[in-house]
Amino acid sequence: MSPKQQRGAATAAQVLDRALEIYAADGEAGLTLGAITAASGVSAGSIYHHFGSLPGVLTALAQRWLARLLEEMTAALAQVDDARAGVQAVVRVYLRFIQAHPDASRLMHSAPVDREAMARAAQLRGSQEARLAPLAAWLHAHQEAGELAELPLPVLESLILGPVTGLARRWLSLGDVDLDAAVREMPERIWRSVSP
């Protein structure tokens, strides 16, 4: 990476770090271009150059944290030998991730990020598929071995991640879920939904 590219990456990281701090402190309403420029010291022009728009900042921030979550899931899958342990590990990792990073998780699961992702689905699809590729490959390999139900991979992904995402949204917005109990109970119940 050239020095110019390194400076650009550092600027983008600084913007994203400050944006998450603002979001954590003031919510979506506080996350304005003016607040980001004041907190980061990065000009509005530079923010537009790197992210295209304020929604672009939100999308980049959500993608950054989603990548971290998927990296943790992939690492957990590398530590197990069978499909049951893998499915259970993915569920636990997801729930522990939101517990450890509630502000970033709240942003990742927010309506503005969902709206932006829907509006830019074609643009985001390639990077999203690349990030999900290790999980998809793992699912496919274990399905081929007869360890997972004979369902299309998107259905398997939805059966595994859908309930966890729903619970995450509820915990992040209402806080009325005992997350430790969910970590104990959900992995086995989700495994039953995808076992052969």
Short mmCIF file of N, CA and C in Angstrom, two decimals:
data_model
loop_
_atom_site.label_atom_id
_atom_site.label_comp_id
_atom_site.label_asym_id
_atom_site.label_seq_id
_atom_site.Cartn_x
_atom_site.Cartn_y
_atom_site.Cartn_z
N MET A 1 0.85 -1.18 0.00
CA MET A 1 0.00 0.00 0.00
C MET A 1 0.89 1.24 0.00
N SER A 2 0.60 2.16 -0.88
CA SER A 2 1.41 3.38 -0.99
C SER A 2 1.14 4.30 0.21
N PRO A 3 2.04 5.25 0.46
CA PRO A 3 1.80 6.19 1.57
C PRO A 3 0.47 6.94 1.43
N LYS A 4 0.11 7.30 0.21
CA LYS A 4 -1.17 7.99 -0.01
C LYS A 4 -2.34 7.08 0.36
N GLN A 5 -2.26 5.81 -0.04
CA GLN A 5 -3.32 4.86 0.30
C GLN A 5 -3.38 4.63 1.81
N GLN A 6 -2.21 4.58 2.46
CA GLN A 6 -2.18 4.41 3.91
C GLN A 6 -2.85 5.59 4.61
N ARG A 7 -2.56 6.80 4.14
CA ARG A 7 -3.20 7.99 4.73
C ARG A 7 -4.71 7.95 4.52
N GLY A 8 -5.13 7.54 3.32
CA GLY A 8 -6.56 7.44 3.04
C GLY A 8 -7.25 6.42 3.93
N ALA A 9 -6.60 5.27 4.12
CA ALA A 9 -7.17 4.23 4.99
C ALA A 9 -7.23 4.72 6.44
N ALA A 10 -6.19 5.44 6.88
CA ALA A 10 -6.18 5.97 8.25
C ALA A 10 -7.29 7.01 8.43
N THR A 11 -7.50 7.85 7.42
CA THR A 11 -8.56 8.86 7.48
C THR A 11 -9.93 8.18 7.55
N ALA A 12 -10.15 7.19 6.71
CA ALA A 12 -11.42 6.47 6.71
C ALA A 12 -11.66 5.79 8.06
N ALA A 13 -10.62 5.17 8.61
CA ALA A 13 -10.75 4.50 9.91
C ALA A 13 -11.07 5.51 11.01
N GLN A 14 -10.44 6.69 10.95
CA GLN A 14 -10.70 7.72 11.94
C GLN A 14 -12.16 8.18 11.87
N VAL A 15 -12.66 8.36 10.68
CA VAL A 15 -14.06 8.77 10.50
C VAL A 15 -14.99 7.70 11.08
N LEU A 16 -14.71 6.44 10.77
CA LEU A 16 -15.58 5.36 11.24
C LEU A 16 -15.51 5.21 12.76
N ASP A 17 -14.33 5.35 13.33
CA ASP A 17 -14.20 5.26 14.79
C ASP A 17 -15.01 6.36 15.47
N ARG A 18 -14.88 7.59 14.98
CA ARG A 18 -15.62 8.71 15.58
C ARG A 18 -17.12 8.58 15.35
N ALA A 19 -17.50 8.09 14.17
CA ALA A 19 -18.92 7.92 13.87
C ALA A 19 -19.57 6.94 14.84
N LEU A 20 -18.87 5.85 15.17
CA LEU A 20 -19.44 4.90 16.13
C LEU A 20 -19.55 5.53 17.51
N GLU A 21 -18.56 6.30 17.91
CA GLU A 21 -18.63 6.99 19.21
C GLU A 21 -19.83 7.93 19.26
N ILE A 22 -20.05 8.68 18.19
CA ILE A 22 -21.19 9.60 18.14
C ILE A 22 -22.49 8.81 18.19
N TYR A 23 -22.57 7.75 17.41
CA TYR A 23 -23.78 6.92 17.39
C TYR A 23 -24.06 6.35 18.79
N ALA A 24 -23.02 5.89 19.46
CA ALA A 24 -23.18 5.32 20.81
C ALA A 24 -23.68 6.37 21.79
N ALA A 25 -23.18 7.59 21.67
CA ALA A 25 -23.54 8.64 22.62
C ALA A 25 -24.87 9.30 22.30
N ASP A 26 -25.14 9.53 21.01
CA ASP A 26 -26.28 10.37 20.63
C ASP A 26 -27.28 9.70 19.70
N GLY A 27 -27.05 8.46 19.35
CA GLY A 27 -27.98 7.75 18.49
C GLY A 27 -27.95 8.23 17.06
N GLU A 28 -28.90 7.74 16.30
CA GLU A 28 -28.97 8.08 14.88
C GLU A 28 -29.13 9.58 14.66
N ALA A 29 -29.93 10.24 15.49
CA ALA A 29 -30.17 11.67 15.32
C ALA A 29 -28.90 12.50 15.49
N GLY A 30 -27.99 12.04 16.31
CA GLY A 30 -26.76 12.78 16.55
C GLY A 30 -25.68 12.55 15.50
N LEU A 31 -25.89 11.54 14.68
CA LEU A 31 -24.87 11.18 13.68
C LEU A 31 -25.07 12.03 12.43
N THR A 32 -24.54 13.23 12.47
CA THR A 32 -24.63 14.16 11.35
C THR A 32 -23.25 14.37 10.76
N LEU A 33 -23.24 14.93 9.57
CA LEU A 33 -21.96 15.23 8.92
C LEU A 33 -21.16 16.21 9.77
N GLY A 34 -21.84 17.22 10.33
CA GLY A 34 -21.16 18.20 11.17
C GLY A 34 -20.56 17.57 12.41
N ALA A 35 -21.28 16.65 13.03
CA ALA A 35 -20.76 15.97 14.22
C ALA A 35 -19.55 15.12 13.89
N ILE A 36 -19.60 14.46 12.75
CA ILE A 36 -18.47 13.60 12.35
C ILE A 36 -17.25 14.45 12.04
N THR A 37 -17.43 15.55 11.31
CA THR A 37 -16.28 16.39 10.98
C THR A 37 -15.69 17.00 12.24
N ALA A 38 -16.54 17.44 13.17
CA ALA A 38 -16.04 18.03 14.41
C ALA A 38 -15.27 17.01 15.25
N ALA A 39 -15.79 15.80 15.34
CA ALA A 39 -15.17 14.77 16.18
C ALA A 39 -13.91 14.18 15.55
N SER A 40 -13.91 14.07 14.23
CA SER A 40 -12.79 13.40 13.56
C SER A 40 -11.71 14.35 13.07
N GLY A 41 -12.08 15.61 12.87
CA GLY A 41 -11.13 16.55 12.29
C GLY A 41 -10.96 16.35 10.80
N VAL A 42 -11.80 15.55 10.19
CA VAL A 42 -11.75 15.28 8.76
C VAL A 42 -12.78 16.16 8.08
N SER A 43 -12.40 16.76 6.98
CA SER A 43 -13.30 17.68 6.28
C SER A 43 -14.48 16.94 5.67
N ALA A 44 -15.56 17.69 5.47
CA ALA A 44 -16.74 17.12 4.81
C ALA A 44 -16.39 16.61 3.42
N GLY A 45 -15.55 17.36 2.71
CA GLY A 45 -15.15 16.92 1.38
C GLY A 45 -14.42 15.60 1.40
N SER A 46 -13.57 15.41 2.39
CA SER A 46 -12.85 14.15 2.50
C SER A 46 -13.80 13.01 2.85
N ILE A 47 -14.77 13.30 3.71
CA ILE A 47 -15.77 12.27 4.06
C ILE A 47 -16.55 11.86 2.81
N TYR A 48 -16.98 12.86 2.03
CA TYR A 48 -17.69 12.53 0.79
C TYR A 48 -16.79 11.77 -0.19
N HIS A 49 -15.52 12.12 -0.22
CA HIS A 49 -14.58 11.43 -1.10
C HIS A 49 -14.48 9.94 -0.72
N HIS A 50 -14.38 9.67 0.57
CA HIS A 50 -14.19 8.29 1.02
C HIS A 50 -15.49 7.48 1.05
N PHE A 51 -16.61 8.14 1.39
CA PHE A 51 -17.84 7.39 1.64
C PHE A 51 -19.01 7.77 0.75
N GLY A 52 -18.90 8.87 0.02
CA GLY A 52 -19.96 9.27 -0.90
C GLY A 52 -21.11 10.04 -0.28
N SER A 53 -21.42 9.74 0.98
CA SER A 53 -22.56 10.36 1.65
C SER A 53 -22.56 9.95 3.11
N LEU A 54 -23.44 10.56 3.88
CA LEU A 54 -23.60 10.16 5.28
C LEU A 54 -24.13 8.71 5.37
N PRO A 55 -25.13 8.33 4.55
CA PRO A 55 -25.51 6.91 4.56
C PRO A 55 -24.35 6.00 4.17
N GLY A 56 -23.44 6.49 3.33
CA GLY A 56 -22.27 5.70 2.98
C GLY A 56 -21.37 5.45 4.18
N VAL A 57 -21.28 6.45 5.07
CA VAL A 57 -20.52 6.26 6.32
C VAL A 57 -21.18 5.17 7.15
N LEU A 58 -22.50 5.23 7.28
CA LEU A 58 -23.23 4.21 8.06
C LEU A 58 -23.01 2.82 7.47
N THR A 59 -23.11 2.72 6.16
CA THR A 59 -22.93 1.43 5.51
C THR A 59 -21.52 0.90 5.73
N ALA A 60 -20.53 1.76 5.55
CA ALA A 60 -19.14 1.33 5.75
C ALA A 60 -18.90 0.89 7.19
N LEU A 61 -19.48 1.61 8.13
CA LEU A 61 -19.31 1.27 9.54
C LEU A 61 -19.98 -0.08 9.84
N ALA A 62 -21.18 -0.26 9.33
CA ALA A 62 -21.88 -1.54 9.54
C ALA A 62 -21.12 -2.68 8.88
N GLN A 63 -20.60 -2.46 7.68
CA GLN A 63 -19.84 -3.49 6.98
C GLN A 63 -18.56 -3.85 7.72
N ARG A 64 -17.94 -2.84 8.31
CA ARG A 64 -16.70 -3.08 9.08
C ARG A 64 -16.97 -4.02 10.25
N TRP A 65 -18.06 -3.76 10.98
CA TRP A 65 -18.38 -4.59 12.13
C TRP A 65 -18.94 -5.95 11.72
N LEU A 66 -19.68 -5.98 10.62
CA LEU A 66 -20.15 -7.26 10.12
C LEU A 66 -18.97 -8.15 9.74
N ALA A 67 -17.96 -7.54 9.14
CA ALA A 67 -16.75 -8.31 8.79
C ALA A 67 -16.11 -8.90 10.04
N ARG A 68 -16.07 -8.12 11.12
CA ARG A 68 -15.50 -8.64 12.38
C ARG A 68 -16.31 -9.81 12.91
N LEU A 69 -17.64 -9.68 12.87
CA LEU A 69 -18.50 -10.76 13.33
C LEU A 69 -18.27 -12.01 12.50
N LEU A 70 -18.23 -11.86 11.18
CA LEU A 70 -18.04 -13.02 10.31
C LEU A 70 -16.66 -13.64 10.49
N GLU A 71 -15.65 -12.82 10.77
CA GLU A 71 -14.31 -13.36 11.05
C GLU A 71 -14.34 -14.21 12.32
N GLU A 72 -15.05 -13.75 13.34
CA GLU A 72 -15.16 -14.54 14.58
C GLU A 72 -15.91 -15.84 14.34
N MET A 73 -16.96 -15.78 13.52
CA MET A 73 -17.70 -17.00 13.20
C MET A 73 -16.82 -17.99 12.45
N THR A 74 -16.09 -17.49 11.47
CA THR A 74 -15.21 -18.35 10.68
C THR A 74 -14.13 -18.98 11.56
N ALA A 75 -13.58 -18.20 12.48
CA ALA A 75 -12.58 -18.73 13.40
C ALA A 75 -13.18 -19.83 14.28
N ALA A 76 -14.43 -19.63 14.71
CA ALA A 76 -15.08 -20.64 15.55
C ALA A 76 -15.31 -21.93 14.76
N LEU A 77 -15.68 -21.80 13.49
CA LEU A 77 -15.90 -22.98 12.66
C LEU A 77 -14.62 -23.77 12.45
N ALA A 78 -13.51 -23.08 12.41
CA ALA A 78 -12.22 -23.76 12.21
C ALA A 78 -11.83 -24.60 13.43
N GLN A 79 -12.48 -24.36 14.55
CA GLN A 79 -12.14 -25.07 15.79
C GLN A 79 -12.99 -26.31 16.04
N VAL A 80 -13.96 -26.59 15.16
CA VAL A 80 -14.87 -27.72 15.40
C VAL A 80 -14.75 -28.74 14.28
N ASP A 81 -15.23 -29.95 14.58
CA ASP A 81 -15.11 -31.04 13.61
C ASP A 81 -16.44 -31.43 12.95
N ASP A 82 -17.55 -31.16 13.59
CA ASP A 82 -18.81 -31.63 13.02
C ASP A 82 -19.82 -30.49 12.89
N ALA A 83 -20.87 -30.78 12.14
CA ALA A 83 -21.87 -29.75 11.82
C ALA A 83 -22.59 -29.26 13.08
N ARG A 84 -22.92 -30.16 13.96
CA ARG A 84 -23.64 -29.76 15.18
C ARG A 84 -22.82 -28.75 15.97
N ALA A 85 -21.57 -29.07 16.23
CA ALA A 85 -20.71 -28.16 16.99
C ALA A 85 -20.52 -26.84 16.25
N GLY A 86 -20.46 -26.89 14.91
CA GLY A 86 -20.28 -25.68 14.13
C GLY A 86 -21.49 -24.76 14.20
N VAL A 87 -22.67 -25.33 14.00
CA VAL A 87 -23.90 -24.52 14.08
C VAL A 87 -24.02 -23.90 15.46
N GLN A 88 -23.78 -24.70 16.48
CA GLN A 88 -23.88 -24.19 17.85
C GLN A 88 -22.85 -23.10 18.10
N ALA A 89 -21.65 -23.26 17.56
CA ALA A 89 -20.59 -22.26 17.75
C ALA A 89 -20.97 -20.94 17.08
N VAL A 90 -21.52 -21.01 15.88
CA VAL A 90 -21.92 -19.79 15.17
C VAL A 90 -22.97 -19.02 15.97
N VAL A 91 -23.94 -19.73 16.51
CA VAL A 91 -25.00 -19.09 17.30
C VAL A 91 -24.39 -18.43 18.54
N ARG A 92 -23.54 -19.15 19.23
CA ARG A 92 -22.91 -18.58 20.44
C ARG A 92 -22.06 -17.36 20.12
N VAL A 93 -21.26 -17.46 19.07
CA VAL A 93 -20.39 -16.35 18.68
C VAL A 93 -21.24 -15.11 18.39
N TYR A 94 -22.30 -15.26 17.62
CA TYR A 94 -23.15 -14.13 17.28
C TYR A 94 -23.71 -13.47 18.54
N LEU A 95 -24.27 -14.28 19.43
CA LEU A 95 -24.88 -13.72 20.65
C LEU A 95 -23.84 -13.08 21.56
N ARG A 96 -22.69 -13.69 21.69
CA ARG A 96 -21.64 -13.10 22.53
C ARG A 96 -21.08 -11.83 21.89
N PHE A 97 -21.05 -11.79 20.56
CA PHE A 97 -20.57 -10.61 19.85
C PHE A 97 -21.46 -9.40 20.15
N ILE A 98 -22.78 -9.59 20.04
CA ILE A 98 -23.65 -8.44 20.31
C ILE A 98 -23.57 -8.02 21.77
N GLN A 99 -23.35 -8.98 22.64
CA GLN A 99 -23.21 -8.67 24.07
C GLN A 99 -21.93 -7.87 24.31
N ALA A 100 -20.86 -8.21 23.62
CA ALA A 100 -19.57 -7.53 23.81
C ALA A 100 -19.50 -6.19 23.08
N HIS A 101 -20.26 -6.04 22.00
CA HIS A 101 -20.20 -4.83 21.17
C HIS A 101 -21.61 -4.29 20.92
N PRO A 102 -22.33 -3.89 21.96
CA PRO A 102 -23.73 -3.49 21.76
C PRO A 102 -23.90 -2.26 20.86
N ASP A 103 -23.02 -1.28 20.96
CA ASP A 103 -23.20 -0.08 20.14
C ASP A 103 -23.02 -0.40 18.66
N ALA A 104 -21.96 -1.10 18.33
CA ALA A 104 -21.73 -1.49 16.93
C ALA A 104 -22.84 -2.42 16.45
N SER A 105 -23.28 -3.33 17.30
CA SER A 105 -24.34 -4.25 16.91
C SER A 105 -25.66 -3.52 16.70
N ARG A 106 -25.95 -2.55 17.56
CA ARG A 106 -27.17 -1.75 17.41
C ARG A 106 -27.15 -1.04 16.05
N LEU A 107 -26.01 -0.50 15.69
CA LEU A 107 -25.89 0.16 14.39
C LEU A 107 -26.05 -0.85 13.26
N MET A 108 -25.38 -2.00 13.36
CA MET A 108 -25.47 -3.03 12.32
C MET A 108 -26.90 -3.48 12.08
N HIS A 109 -27.71 -3.51 13.13
CA HIS A 109 -29.08 -3.99 13.04
C HIS A 109 -30.10 -2.86 12.91
N SER A 110 -29.64 -1.64 12.67
CA SER A 110 -30.54 -0.49 12.65
C SER A 110 -31.32 -0.37 11.35
N ALA A 111 -32.45 0.33 11.44
CA ALA A 111 -33.28 0.57 10.26
C ALA A 111 -32.55 1.37 9.19
N PRO A 112 -31.80 2.43 9.54
CA PRO A 112 -31.09 3.15 8.47
C PRO A 112 -30.09 2.27 7.71
N VAL A 113 -29.39 1.40 8.41
CA VAL A 113 -28.45 0.51 7.74
C VAL A 113 -29.21 -0.49 6.87
N ASP A 114 -30.34 -1.00 7.37
CA ASP A 114 -31.16 -1.91 6.56
C ASP A 114 -31.66 -1.21 5.30
N ARG A 115 -32.15 0.03 5.45
CA ARG A 115 -32.64 0.77 4.28
C ARG A 115 -31.53 0.98 3.26
N GLU A 116 -30.37 1.38 3.72
CA GLU A 116 -29.25 1.62 2.82
C GLU A 116 -28.80 0.33 2.15
N ALA A 117 -28.80 -0.76 2.91
CA ALA A 117 -28.41 -2.05 2.33
C ALA A 117 -29.41 -2.49 1.26
N MET A 118 -30.68 -2.24 1.49
CA MET A 118 -31.69 -2.60 0.49
C MET A 118 -31.54 -1.72 -0.76
N ALA A 119 -31.29 -0.44 -0.55
CA ALA A 119 -31.15 0.49 -1.67
C ALA A 119 -29.90 0.19 -2.49
N ARG A 120 -28.86 -0.31 -1.83
CA ARG A 120 -27.59 -0.56 -2.51
C ARG A 120 -27.29 -2.05 -2.62
N ALA A 121 -28.33 -2.86 -2.65
CA ALA A 121 -28.15 -4.32 -2.63
C ALA A 121 -27.24 -4.81 -3.74
N ALA A 122 -27.42 -4.30 -4.94
CA ALA A 122 -26.60 -4.77 -6.06
C ALA A 122 -25.12 -4.43 -5.84
N GLN A 123 -24.85 -3.24 -5.32
CA GLN A 123 -23.47 -2.82 -5.07
C GLN A 123 -22.84 -3.62 -3.94
N LEU A 124 -23.62 -3.90 -2.91
CA LEU A 124 -23.08 -4.57 -1.72
C LEU A 124 -23.01 -6.09 -1.88
N ARG A 125 -23.72 -6.62 -2.83
CA ARG A 125 -23.84 -8.07 -2.96
C ARG A 125 -22.50 -8.77 -3.06
N GLY A 126 -21.62 -8.25 -3.90
CA GLY A 126 -20.31 -8.89 -4.08
C GLY A 126 -19.51 -8.97 -2.80
N SER A 127 -19.42 -7.85 -2.07
CA SER A 127 -18.64 -7.87 -0.83
C SER A 127 -19.33 -8.71 0.22
N GLN A 128 -20.65 -8.70 0.24
CA GLN A 128 -21.40 -9.50 1.21
C GLN A 128 -21.18 -10.99 0.94
N GLU A 129 -21.27 -11.38 -0.32
CA GLU A 129 -21.07 -12.80 -0.65
C GLU A 129 -19.64 -13.24 -0.33
N ALA A 130 -18.68 -12.35 -0.58
CA ALA A 130 -17.29 -12.69 -0.27
C ALA A 130 -17.12 -12.92 1.23
N ARG A 131 -17.78 -12.10 2.02
CA ARG A 131 -17.67 -12.25 3.49
C ARG A 131 -18.38 -13.50 3.97
N LEU A 132 -19.48 -13.86 3.31
CA LEU A 132 -20.23 -15.04 3.72
C LEU A 132 -19.69 -16.33 3.10
N ALA A 133 -18.75 -16.21 2.17
CA ALA A 133 -18.23 -17.38 1.46
C ALA A 133 -17.69 -18.47 2.39
N PRO A 134 -16.90 -18.13 3.42
CA PRO A 134 -16.42 -19.22 4.29
C PRO A 134 -17.56 -19.96 4.99
N LEU A 135 -18.57 -19.22 5.43
CA LEU A 135 -19.72 -19.87 6.08
C LEU A 135 -20.46 -20.74 5.06
N ALA A 136 -20.68 -20.21 3.87
CA ALA A 136 -21.38 -20.98 2.83
C ALA A 136 -20.59 -22.24 2.46
N ALA A 137 -19.27 -22.12 2.34
CA ALA A 137 -18.44 -23.28 2.01
C ALA A 137 -18.51 -24.32 3.11
N TRP A 138 -18.49 -23.87 4.36
CA TRP A 138 -18.57 -24.80 5.48
C TRP A 138 -19.93 -25.52 5.47
N LEU A 139 -21.00 -24.75 5.26
CA LEU A 139 -22.33 -25.36 5.22
C LEU A 139 -22.41 -26.38 4.08
N HIS A 140 -21.91 -26.00 2.92
CA HIS A 140 -21.97 -26.89 1.76
C HIS A 140 -21.21 -28.19 2.03
N ALA A 141 -20.01 -28.07 2.58
CA ALA A 141 -19.20 -29.27 2.85
C ALA A 141 -19.92 -30.20 3.82
N HIS A 142 -20.53 -29.65 4.85
CA HIS A 142 -21.21 -30.49 5.84
C HIS A 142 -22.54 -31.01 5.32
N GLN A 143 -23.14 -30.28 4.40
CA GLN A 143 -24.36 -30.77 3.77
C GLN A 143 -24.01 -31.94 2.84
N GLU A 144 -22.92 -31.80 2.09
CA GLU A 144 -22.47 -32.88 1.20
C GLU A 144 -22.13 -34.14 2.01
N ALA A 145 -21.64 -33.96 3.23
CA ALA A 145 -21.29 -35.09 4.09
C ALA A 145 -22.52 -35.69 4.76
N GLY A 146 -23.70 -35.12 4.50
CA GLY A 146 -24.93 -35.63 5.09
C GLY A 146 -25.18 -35.18 6.52
N GLU A 147 -24.45 -34.18 6.97
CA GLU A 147 -24.58 -33.72 8.36
C GLU A 147 -25.58 -32.57 8.52
N LEU A 148 -26.08 -32.03 7.42
CA LEU A 148 -27.05 -30.94 7.46
C LEU A 148 -28.23 -31.29 6.56
N ALA A 149 -29.37 -30.72 6.85
CA ALA A 149 -30.58 -30.98 6.07
C ALA A 149 -30.38 -30.62 4.61
N GLU A 150 -31.06 -31.35 3.74
CA GLU A 150 -31.00 -31.11 2.29
C GLU A 150 -31.88 -29.92 1.96
N LEU A 151 -31.36 -28.75 2.16
CA LEU A 151 -32.06 -27.51 1.88
C LEU A 151 -31.14 -26.60 1.10
N PRO A 152 -31.70 -25.67 0.31
CA PRO A 152 -30.82 -24.70 -0.36
C PRO A 152 -29.99 -23.93 0.68
N LEU A 153 -28.75 -23.60 0.32
CA LEU A 153 -27.86 -22.92 1.26
C LEU A 153 -28.45 -21.63 1.83
N PRO A 154 -29.15 -20.80 1.02
CA PRO A 154 -29.74 -19.60 1.63
C PRO A 154 -30.78 -19.93 2.71
N VAL A 155 -31.47 -21.06 2.54
CA VAL A 155 -32.44 -21.47 3.56
C VAL A 155 -31.71 -21.91 4.82
N LEU A 156 -30.65 -22.68 4.66
CA LEU A 156 -29.86 -23.09 5.83
C LEU A 156 -29.31 -21.87 6.57
N GLU A 157 -28.74 -20.92 5.82
CA GLU A 157 -28.22 -19.69 6.44
C GLU A 157 -29.32 -18.97 7.21
N SER A 158 -30.50 -18.90 6.60
CA SER A 158 -31.61 -18.20 7.25
C SER A 158 -32.09 -18.93 8.51
N LEU A 159 -32.12 -20.25 8.46
CA LEU A 159 -32.54 -21.01 9.64
C LEU A 159 -31.54 -20.86 10.79
N ILE A 160 -30.27 -20.70 10.44
CA ILE A 160 -29.25 -20.56 11.48
C ILE A 160 -29.17 -19.12 11.97
N LEU A 161 -29.06 -18.18 11.05
CA LEU A 161 -28.82 -16.79 11.44
C LEU A 161 -30.09 -15.98 11.66
N GLY A 162 -31.19 -16.36 11.03
CA GLY A 162 -32.43 -15.60 11.17
C GLY A 162 -32.92 -15.47 12.61
N PRO A 163 -33.06 -16.59 13.32
CA PRO A 163 -33.52 -16.48 14.71
C PRO A 163 -32.55 -15.70 15.60
N VAL A 164 -31.26 -15.84 15.34
CA VAL A 164 -30.27 -15.14 16.14
C VAL A 164 -30.36 -13.64 15.87
N THR A 165 -30.52 -13.27 14.60
CA THR A 165 -30.66 -11.86 14.25
C THR A 165 -31.90 -11.27 14.89
N GLY A 166 -33.01 -12.01 14.85
CA GLY A 166 -34.25 -11.54 15.48
C GLY A 166 -34.07 -11.32 16.97
N LEU A 167 -33.44 -12.27 17.63
CA LEU A 167 -33.21 -12.13 19.07
C LEU A 167 -32.25 -10.97 19.35
N ALA A 168 -31.24 -10.83 18.52
CA ALA A 168 -30.28 -9.73 18.70
C ALA A 168 -31.00 -8.40 18.61
N ARG A 169 -31.85 -8.23 17.61
CA ARG A 169 -32.59 -6.97 17.46
C ARG A 169 -33.45 -6.69 18.69
N ARG A 170 -34.09 -7.71 19.21
CA ARG A 170 -34.93 -7.52 20.38
C ARG A 170 -34.10 -7.12 21.60
N TRP A 171 -32.99 -7.85 21.82
CA TRP A 171 -32.14 -7.54 22.96
C TRP A 171 -31.56 -6.13 22.84
N LEU A 172 -31.13 -5.77 21.63
CA LEU A 172 -30.53 -4.45 21.42
C LEU A 172 -31.54 -3.32 21.55
N SER A 173 -32.79 -3.55 21.17
CA SER A 173 -33.77 -2.48 21.22
C SER A 173 -34.58 -2.45 22.51
N LEU A 174 -34.94 -3.61 23.04
CA LEU A 174 -35.78 -3.66 24.24
C LEU A 174 -35.03 -4.12 25.49
N GLY A 175 -34.04 -4.96 25.31
CA GLY A 175 -33.27 -5.45 26.44
C GLY A 175 -34.03 -6.39 27.34
N ASP A 176 -35.12 -6.97 26.84
CA ASP A 176 -35.96 -7.81 27.70
C ASP A 176 -35.68 -9.31 27.52
N VAL A 177 -34.50 -9.63 27.01
CA VAL A 177 -34.11 -11.02 26.80
C VAL A 177 -32.92 -11.34 27.69
N ASP A 178 -32.96 -12.49 28.33
CA ASP A 178 -31.81 -12.96 29.10
C ASP A 178 -30.83 -13.59 28.10
N LEU A 179 -29.82 -12.83 27.73
CA LEU A 179 -28.90 -13.27 26.69
C LEU A 179 -28.10 -14.50 27.12
N ASP A 180 -27.77 -14.61 28.39
CA ASP A 180 -27.04 -15.79 28.86
C ASP A 180 -27.90 -17.05 28.71
N ALA A 181 -29.18 -16.92 29.00
CA ALA A 181 -30.09 -18.06 28.81
C ALA A 181 -30.22 -18.39 27.34
N ALA A 182 -30.27 -17.38 26.50
CA ALA A 182 -30.35 -17.62 25.06
C ALA A 182 -29.10 -18.33 24.55
N VAL A 183 -27.95 -17.96 25.07
CA VAL A 183 -26.70 -18.61 24.67
C VAL A 183 -26.73 -20.09 25.06
N ARG A 184 -27.37 -20.40 26.18
CA ARG A 184 -27.48 -21.80 26.62
C ARG A 184 -28.50 -22.58 25.79
N GLU A 185 -29.63 -21.96 25.44
CA GLU A 185 -30.74 -22.69 24.84
C GLU A 185 -30.77 -22.68 23.31
N MET A 186 -30.47 -21.55 22.71
CA MET A 186 -30.67 -21.41 21.26
C MET A 186 -29.78 -22.30 20.40
N PRO A 187 -28.51 -22.49 20.74
CA PRO A 187 -27.67 -23.29 19.84
C PRO A 187 -28.23 -24.68 19.53
N GLU A 188 -28.71 -25.37 20.54
CA GLU A 188 -29.24 -26.72 20.32
C GLU A 188 -30.56 -26.67 19.56
N ARG A 189 -31.40 -25.71 19.87
CA ARG A 189 -32.69 -25.61 19.18
C ARG A 189 -32.50 -25.25 17.71
N ILE A 190 -31.55 -24.37 17.43
CA ILE A 190 -31.28 -24.02 16.03
C ILE A 190 -30.66 -25.22 15.32
N TRP A 191 -29.78 -25.93 16.00
CA TRP A 191 -29.20 -27.14 15.40
C TRP A 191 -30.30 -28.11 14.97
N ARG A 192 -31.31 -28.29 15.80
CA ARG A 192 -32.40 -29.22 15.47
C ARG A 192 -33.12 -28.81 14.19
N SER A 193 -33.18 -27.51 13.93
CA SER A 193 -33.89 -27.04 12.72
C SER A 193 -33.12 -27.32 11.43
N VAL A 194 -31.83 -27.58 11.53
CA VAL A 194 -31.03 -27.82 10.32
C VAL A 194 -30.37 -29.19 10.29
N SER A 195 -30.59 -30.01 11.31
CA SER A 195 -29.99 -31.34 11.32
C SER A 195 -30.71 -32.21 10.29
N PRO A 196 -30.03 -33.24 9.79
CA PRO A 196 -30.65 -34.07 8.73
C PRO A 196 -31.80 -34.92 9.26
#
